[in-house]
Coordinates of C-alpha atoms and ligand atoms in Angstrom, one line a residue:
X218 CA 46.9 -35.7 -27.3
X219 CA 44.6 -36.2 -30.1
X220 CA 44.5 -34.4 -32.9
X221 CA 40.9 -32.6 -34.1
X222 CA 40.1 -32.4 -37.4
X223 CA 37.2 -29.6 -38.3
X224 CA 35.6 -31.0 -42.0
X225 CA 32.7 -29.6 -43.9
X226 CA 29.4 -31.2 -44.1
X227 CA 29.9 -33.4 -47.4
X228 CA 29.6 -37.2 -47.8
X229 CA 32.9 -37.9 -47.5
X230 CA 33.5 -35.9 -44.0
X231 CA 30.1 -38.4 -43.0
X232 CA 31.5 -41.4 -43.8
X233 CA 35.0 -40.4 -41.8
X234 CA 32.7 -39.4 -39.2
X235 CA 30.5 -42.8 -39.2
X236 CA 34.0 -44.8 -39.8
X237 CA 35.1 -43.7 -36.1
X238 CA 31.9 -43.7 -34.7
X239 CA 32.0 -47.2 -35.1
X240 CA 35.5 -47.5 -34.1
X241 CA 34.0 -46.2 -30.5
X242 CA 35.4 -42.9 -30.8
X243 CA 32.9 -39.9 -30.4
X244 CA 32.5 -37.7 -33.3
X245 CA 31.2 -33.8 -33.0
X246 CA 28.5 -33.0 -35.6
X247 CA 25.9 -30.3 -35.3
X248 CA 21.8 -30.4 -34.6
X249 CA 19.4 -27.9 -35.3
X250 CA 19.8 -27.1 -31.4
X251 CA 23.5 -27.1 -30.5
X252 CA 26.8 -29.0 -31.6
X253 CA 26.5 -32.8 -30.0
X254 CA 29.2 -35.1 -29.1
X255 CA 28.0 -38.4 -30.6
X256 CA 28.9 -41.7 -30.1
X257 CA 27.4 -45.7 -30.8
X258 CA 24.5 -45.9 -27.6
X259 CA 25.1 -49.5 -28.3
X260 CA 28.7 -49.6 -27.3
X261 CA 29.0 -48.3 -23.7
X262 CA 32.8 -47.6 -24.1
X263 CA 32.5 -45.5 -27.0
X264 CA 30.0 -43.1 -24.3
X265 CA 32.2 -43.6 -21.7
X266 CA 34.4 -41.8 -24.2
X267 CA 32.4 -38.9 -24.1
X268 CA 32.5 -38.3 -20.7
X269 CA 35.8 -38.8 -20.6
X270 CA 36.7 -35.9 -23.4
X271 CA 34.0 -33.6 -21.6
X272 CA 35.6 -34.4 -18.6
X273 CA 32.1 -34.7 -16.8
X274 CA 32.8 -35.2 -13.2
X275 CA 28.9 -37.2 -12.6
X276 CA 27.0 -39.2 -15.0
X277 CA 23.5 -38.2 -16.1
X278 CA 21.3 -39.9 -18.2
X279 CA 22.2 -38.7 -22.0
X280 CA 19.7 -38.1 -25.2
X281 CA 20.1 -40.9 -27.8
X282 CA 19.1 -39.7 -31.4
X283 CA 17.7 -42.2 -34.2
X284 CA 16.3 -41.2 -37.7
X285 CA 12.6 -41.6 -37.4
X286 CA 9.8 -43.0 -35.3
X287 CA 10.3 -46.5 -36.2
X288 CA 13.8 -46.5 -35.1
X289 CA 12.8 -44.9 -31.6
X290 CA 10.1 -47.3 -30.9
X291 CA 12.7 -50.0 -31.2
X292 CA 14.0 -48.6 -28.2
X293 CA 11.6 -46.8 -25.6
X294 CA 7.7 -47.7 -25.2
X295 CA 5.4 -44.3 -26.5
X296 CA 1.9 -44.3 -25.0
X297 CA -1.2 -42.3 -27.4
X298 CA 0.5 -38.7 -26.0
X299 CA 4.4 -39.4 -26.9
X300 CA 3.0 -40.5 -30.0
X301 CA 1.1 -37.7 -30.6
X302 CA 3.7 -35.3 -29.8
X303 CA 6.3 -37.7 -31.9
X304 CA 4.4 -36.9 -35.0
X305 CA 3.7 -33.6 -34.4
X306 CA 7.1 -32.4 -33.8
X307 CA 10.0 -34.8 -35.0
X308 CA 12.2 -34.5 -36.7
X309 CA 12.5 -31.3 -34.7
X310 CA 14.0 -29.9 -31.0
X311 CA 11.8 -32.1 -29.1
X312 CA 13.6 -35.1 -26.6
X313 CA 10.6 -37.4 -25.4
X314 CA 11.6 -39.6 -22.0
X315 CA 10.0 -42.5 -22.3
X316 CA 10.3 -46.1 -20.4
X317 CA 13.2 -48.0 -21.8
X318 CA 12.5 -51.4 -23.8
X319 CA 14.2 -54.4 -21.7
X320 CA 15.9 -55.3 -25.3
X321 CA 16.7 -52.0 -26.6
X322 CA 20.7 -52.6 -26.7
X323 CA 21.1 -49.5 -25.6
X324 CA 24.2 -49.3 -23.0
X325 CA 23.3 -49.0 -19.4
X326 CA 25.7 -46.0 -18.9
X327 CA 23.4 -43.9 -21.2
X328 CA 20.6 -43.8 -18.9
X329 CA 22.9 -43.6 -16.3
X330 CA 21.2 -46.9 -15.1
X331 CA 17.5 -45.3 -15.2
X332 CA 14.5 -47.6 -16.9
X333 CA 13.8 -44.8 -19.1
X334 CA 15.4 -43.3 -21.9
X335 CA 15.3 -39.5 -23.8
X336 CA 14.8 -40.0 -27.2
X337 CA 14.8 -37.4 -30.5
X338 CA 14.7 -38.0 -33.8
X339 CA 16.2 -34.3 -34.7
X340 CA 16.3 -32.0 -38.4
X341 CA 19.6 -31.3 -38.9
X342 CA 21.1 -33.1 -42.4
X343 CA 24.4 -33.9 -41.2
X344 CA 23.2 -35.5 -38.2
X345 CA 20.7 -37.1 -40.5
X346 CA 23.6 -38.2 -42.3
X347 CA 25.5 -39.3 -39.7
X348 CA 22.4 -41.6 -38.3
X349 CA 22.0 -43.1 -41.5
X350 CA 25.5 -43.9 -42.0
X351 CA 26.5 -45.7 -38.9
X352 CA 23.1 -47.2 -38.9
X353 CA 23.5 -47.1 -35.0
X354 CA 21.5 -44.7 -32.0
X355 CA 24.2 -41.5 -31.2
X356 CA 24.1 -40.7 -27.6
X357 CA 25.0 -37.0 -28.0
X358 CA 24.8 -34.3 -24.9
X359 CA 25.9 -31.3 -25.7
X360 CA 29.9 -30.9 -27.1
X361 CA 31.4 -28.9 -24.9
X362 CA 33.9 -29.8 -22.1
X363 CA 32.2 -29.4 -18.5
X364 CA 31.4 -26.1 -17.3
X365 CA 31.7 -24.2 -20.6
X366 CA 28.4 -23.6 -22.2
X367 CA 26.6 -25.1 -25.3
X368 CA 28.3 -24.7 -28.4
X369 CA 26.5 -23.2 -31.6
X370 CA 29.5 -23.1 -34.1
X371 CA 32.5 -26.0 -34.8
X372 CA 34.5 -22.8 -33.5
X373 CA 33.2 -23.2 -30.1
X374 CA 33.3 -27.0 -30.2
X375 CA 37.0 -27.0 -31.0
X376 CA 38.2 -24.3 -28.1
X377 CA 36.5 -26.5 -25.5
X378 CA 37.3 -30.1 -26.8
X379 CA 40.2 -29.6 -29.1
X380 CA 42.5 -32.0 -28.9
X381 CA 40.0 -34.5 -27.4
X382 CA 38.1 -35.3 -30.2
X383 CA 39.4 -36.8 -33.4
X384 CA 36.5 -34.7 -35.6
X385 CA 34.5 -32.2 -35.4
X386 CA 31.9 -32.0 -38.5
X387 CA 31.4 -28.1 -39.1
X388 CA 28.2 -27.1 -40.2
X389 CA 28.0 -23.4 -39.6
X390 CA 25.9 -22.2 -37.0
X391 CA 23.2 -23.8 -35.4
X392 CA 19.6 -22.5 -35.9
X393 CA 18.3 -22.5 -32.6
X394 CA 21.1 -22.3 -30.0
X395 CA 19.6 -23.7 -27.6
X396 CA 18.7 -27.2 -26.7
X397 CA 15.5 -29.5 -27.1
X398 CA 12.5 -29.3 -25.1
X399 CA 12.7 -32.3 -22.8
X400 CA 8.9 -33.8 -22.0
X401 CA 8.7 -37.3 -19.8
X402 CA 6.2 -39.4 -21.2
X403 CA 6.4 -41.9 -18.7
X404 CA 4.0 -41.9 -15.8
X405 CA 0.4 -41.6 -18.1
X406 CA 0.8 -37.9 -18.1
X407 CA 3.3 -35.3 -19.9
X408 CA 5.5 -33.5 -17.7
X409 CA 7.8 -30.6 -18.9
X410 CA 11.5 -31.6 -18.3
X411 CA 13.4 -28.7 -20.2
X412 CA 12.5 -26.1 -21.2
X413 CA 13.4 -25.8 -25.4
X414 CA 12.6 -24.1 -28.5
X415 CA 9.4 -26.0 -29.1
X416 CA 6.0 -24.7 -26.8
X417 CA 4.2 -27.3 -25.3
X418 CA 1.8 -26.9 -22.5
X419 CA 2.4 -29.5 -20.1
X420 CA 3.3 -29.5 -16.2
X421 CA 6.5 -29.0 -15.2
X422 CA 8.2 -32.0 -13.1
X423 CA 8.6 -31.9 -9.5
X424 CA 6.1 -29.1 -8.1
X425 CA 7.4 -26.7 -10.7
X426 CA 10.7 -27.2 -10.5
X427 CA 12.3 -28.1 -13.8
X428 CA 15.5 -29.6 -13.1
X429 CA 18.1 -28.7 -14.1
X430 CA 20.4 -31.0 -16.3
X431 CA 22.2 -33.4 -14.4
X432 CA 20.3 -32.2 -11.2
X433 CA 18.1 -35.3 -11.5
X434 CA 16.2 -35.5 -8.5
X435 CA 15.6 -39.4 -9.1
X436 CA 19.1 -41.7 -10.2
X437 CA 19.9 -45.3 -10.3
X438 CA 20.7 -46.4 -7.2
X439 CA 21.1 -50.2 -5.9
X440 CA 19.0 -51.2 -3.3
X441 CA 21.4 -52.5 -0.7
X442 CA 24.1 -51.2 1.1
X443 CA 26.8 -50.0 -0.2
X444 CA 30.7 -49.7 1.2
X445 CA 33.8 -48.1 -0.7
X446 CA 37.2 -48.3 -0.9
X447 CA 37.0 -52.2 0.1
X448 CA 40.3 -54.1 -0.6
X449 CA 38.4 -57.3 0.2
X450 CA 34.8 -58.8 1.0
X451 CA 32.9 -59.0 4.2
X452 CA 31.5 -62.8 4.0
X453 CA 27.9 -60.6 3.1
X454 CA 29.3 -58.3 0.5
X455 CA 29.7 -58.6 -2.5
X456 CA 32.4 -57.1 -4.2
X457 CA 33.0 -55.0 -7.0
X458 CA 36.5 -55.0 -8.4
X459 CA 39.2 -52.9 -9.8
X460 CA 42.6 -53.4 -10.9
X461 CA 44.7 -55.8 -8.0
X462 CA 41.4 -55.5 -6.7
X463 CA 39.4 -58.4 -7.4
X464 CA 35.8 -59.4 -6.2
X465 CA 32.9 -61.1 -7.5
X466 CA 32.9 -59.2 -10.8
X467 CA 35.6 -56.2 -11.8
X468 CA 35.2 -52.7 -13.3
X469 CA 38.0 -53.3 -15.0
X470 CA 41.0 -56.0 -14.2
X471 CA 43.3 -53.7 -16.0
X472 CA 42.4 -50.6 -14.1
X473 CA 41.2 -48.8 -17.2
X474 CA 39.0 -45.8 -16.1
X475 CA 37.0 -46.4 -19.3
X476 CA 36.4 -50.1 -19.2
X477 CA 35.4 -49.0 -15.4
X478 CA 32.8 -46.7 -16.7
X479 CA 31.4 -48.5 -19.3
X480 CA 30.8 -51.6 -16.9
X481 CA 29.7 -49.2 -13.8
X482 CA 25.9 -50.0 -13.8
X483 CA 25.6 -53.7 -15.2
X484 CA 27.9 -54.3 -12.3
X485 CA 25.5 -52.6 -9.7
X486 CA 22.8 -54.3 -11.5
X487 CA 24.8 -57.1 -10.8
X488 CA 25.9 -57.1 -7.2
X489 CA 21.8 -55.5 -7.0
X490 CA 20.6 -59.1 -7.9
X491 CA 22.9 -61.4 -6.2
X492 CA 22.1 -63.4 -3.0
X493 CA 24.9 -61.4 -1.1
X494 CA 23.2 -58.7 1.0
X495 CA 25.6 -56.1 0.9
X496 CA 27.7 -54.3 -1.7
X497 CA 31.7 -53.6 -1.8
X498 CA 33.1 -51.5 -4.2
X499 CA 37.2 -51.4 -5.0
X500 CA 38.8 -48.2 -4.7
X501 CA 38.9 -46.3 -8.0
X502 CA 41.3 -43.0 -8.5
X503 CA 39.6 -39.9 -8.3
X504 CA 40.9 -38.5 -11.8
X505 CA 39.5 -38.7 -15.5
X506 CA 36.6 -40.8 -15.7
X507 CA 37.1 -42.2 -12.3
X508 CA 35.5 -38.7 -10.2
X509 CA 32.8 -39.5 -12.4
X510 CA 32.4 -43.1 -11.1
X511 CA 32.9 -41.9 -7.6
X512 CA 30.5 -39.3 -7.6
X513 CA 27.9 -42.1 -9.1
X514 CA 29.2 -44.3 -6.0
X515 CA 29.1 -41.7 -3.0
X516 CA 25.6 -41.2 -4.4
X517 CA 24.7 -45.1 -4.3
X518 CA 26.3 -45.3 -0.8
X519 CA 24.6 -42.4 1.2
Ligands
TXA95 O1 19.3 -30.3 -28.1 C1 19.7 -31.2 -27.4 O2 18.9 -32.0 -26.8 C2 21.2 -31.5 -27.5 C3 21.5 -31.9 -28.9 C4 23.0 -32.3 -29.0 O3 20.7 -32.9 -29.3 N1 21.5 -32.6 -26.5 C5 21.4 -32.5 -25.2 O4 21.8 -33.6 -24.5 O5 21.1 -31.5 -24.7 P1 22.1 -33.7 -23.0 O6 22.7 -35.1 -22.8 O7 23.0 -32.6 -22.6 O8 20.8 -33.6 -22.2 C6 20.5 -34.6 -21.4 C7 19.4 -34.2 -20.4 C8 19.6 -34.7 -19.0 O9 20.4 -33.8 -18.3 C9 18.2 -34.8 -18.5 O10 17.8 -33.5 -18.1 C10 17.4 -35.2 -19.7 O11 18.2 -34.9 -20.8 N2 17.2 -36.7 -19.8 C11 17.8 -37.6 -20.6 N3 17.3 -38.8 -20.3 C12 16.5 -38.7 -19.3 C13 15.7 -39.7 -18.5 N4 15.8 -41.0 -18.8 N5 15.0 -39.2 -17.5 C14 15.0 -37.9 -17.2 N6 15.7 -36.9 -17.9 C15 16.4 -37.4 -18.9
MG96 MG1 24.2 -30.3 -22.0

């Protein structure tokens, strides 16, 4: 068990915060929305790590946060109306999905293997801070562990992931409470994703239907075939390993759930692109991190 330290906003709780940050441990810190759980969106262990204190049991595609405009076009592609809406409203509540630049560095498990990417450049100081200390993107969802709802005070951050986390950074309560407005800026037109503490007039995705978090109609999925629980390879497949399990390319060779997340979708990219027709995928525990990976998998399969 780890143990969580709650600090004040001040420099010295930022650097702490950045100093673990880029050990690839995910740090708590507030935004004018809610309490996130950041980590490096570089380094996909470090946001495998979030999952794994949130204790997620599916992975959706999570909101990387970056200091300004520049910063974000470094790493998503903004058309004249995500632009538009970028300097109207950032730094502010406002996430803009946009399609995801091919050499962004951003870790495949953040968008959950999508080609587009939520971006927000948001107005909170100590996440300011935080962004300009580790000089790195922060994937942040929300930090709370699954189920519980979204945390506006270091209070409620440290009930649900106490003991999880090695830092929370308390910085009273959050102004809004709620999180950003989500807006897809990646077809030509704006489509409202979420629903946030910023108006903006734009139709909603799906028919109407705003989906819910993590109730993505549309998720990565390879194109071919795909069979779990294999302990070896048809002479079509091929195979994804794990622990004794070994294929063409392994989650992990060590069997660490982590390792196993953070290499899930460069190794369906992977098996996706090779000249075998078919897919096999190791069988991977269902606890921790690894019903997370499953749930991803059964998805890929049906
Ligand atoms: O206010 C907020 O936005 C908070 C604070 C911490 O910044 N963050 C937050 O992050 O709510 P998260 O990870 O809980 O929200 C992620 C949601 C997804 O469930 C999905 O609805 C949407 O953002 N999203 C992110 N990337 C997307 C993408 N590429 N395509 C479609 N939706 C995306
Ligand atoms: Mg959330």
């Amino acid at each position: 068990m780890t143990i969580t330290r709650v600090l004040p906003v001040d420099d010295e709780s930022i650097a702490d915060a950045a100093r673990l940050i880029l050990l690839g441990e995910p740090v708590a810190v507030p935004t004018e929305t809610v309490y996130g759980l950041a980590a490096d969106a570089a380094n996909a262990e470090a946001v495998a790590r979030i999952y794994e204190a949130k204790g997620r049991p599916s992975f959706n595609p999570l909101i990387v946060h970056v200091p300004d405009f520049a910063s974000a076009e470094q790493i998503g592609q903004f058309d004249r109306e995500a632009r538009r809406l970028a300097d109207q409203y950032w730094p502010g509540p406002l996430t803009l999905v946009v399609p995801l630049r091919s050499n962004s560095g951003i870790a495949s498990i953040v968008t959950a293997g999508l080609p587009s990417i939520g971006i927000r450049v948001p107005a909170h100081p100590a996440m300011h801070a935080l962004l300009k200390a580790t000089g790195r993107p922060l994937a942040a969802p929300s930090a709370n562990a699954s189920g519980a709802i979204s945390p506006t005070r270091a209070e409620h951050v440290l009930k649900s992931l106490g003991g999880r986390i090695p830092l929370i950074i308390d910085g009273g309560p959050t102004q809004s409470g709620i999180e950003s407005t989500i807006i897809g800026a990646t077809g030509g037109s704006l489509r409202l994703l979420r629903r946030g503490p910023i108006a903006i007039e734009a139709p909603a995705d799906t028919a109407g239907k705003i989906e819910a978090p993590g109730q993505l109609a549309s998720h990565y999925a390879p194109s071919k075939p795909l069979r779990l629980g294999a302990t070896c390879a048809e002479p079509d497949e091929f195979l994804i390993g794990f622990g004794t399990v070994t294929g063409d390319s392994s989650l992990s060779s060590t069997g660490d759930l982590v390792e196993a997340a953070a290499r899930l979708f460069d190794s369906l990219y992977r098996a996706d692109e090779s000249a075998k027709r078919r897919i096999a995928v190791a069988p991977i525990p269902d606890e921790g991190l690894g019903a997370a990976i499953n749930d991803r998998l059964r998805r890929a399969a049906a």
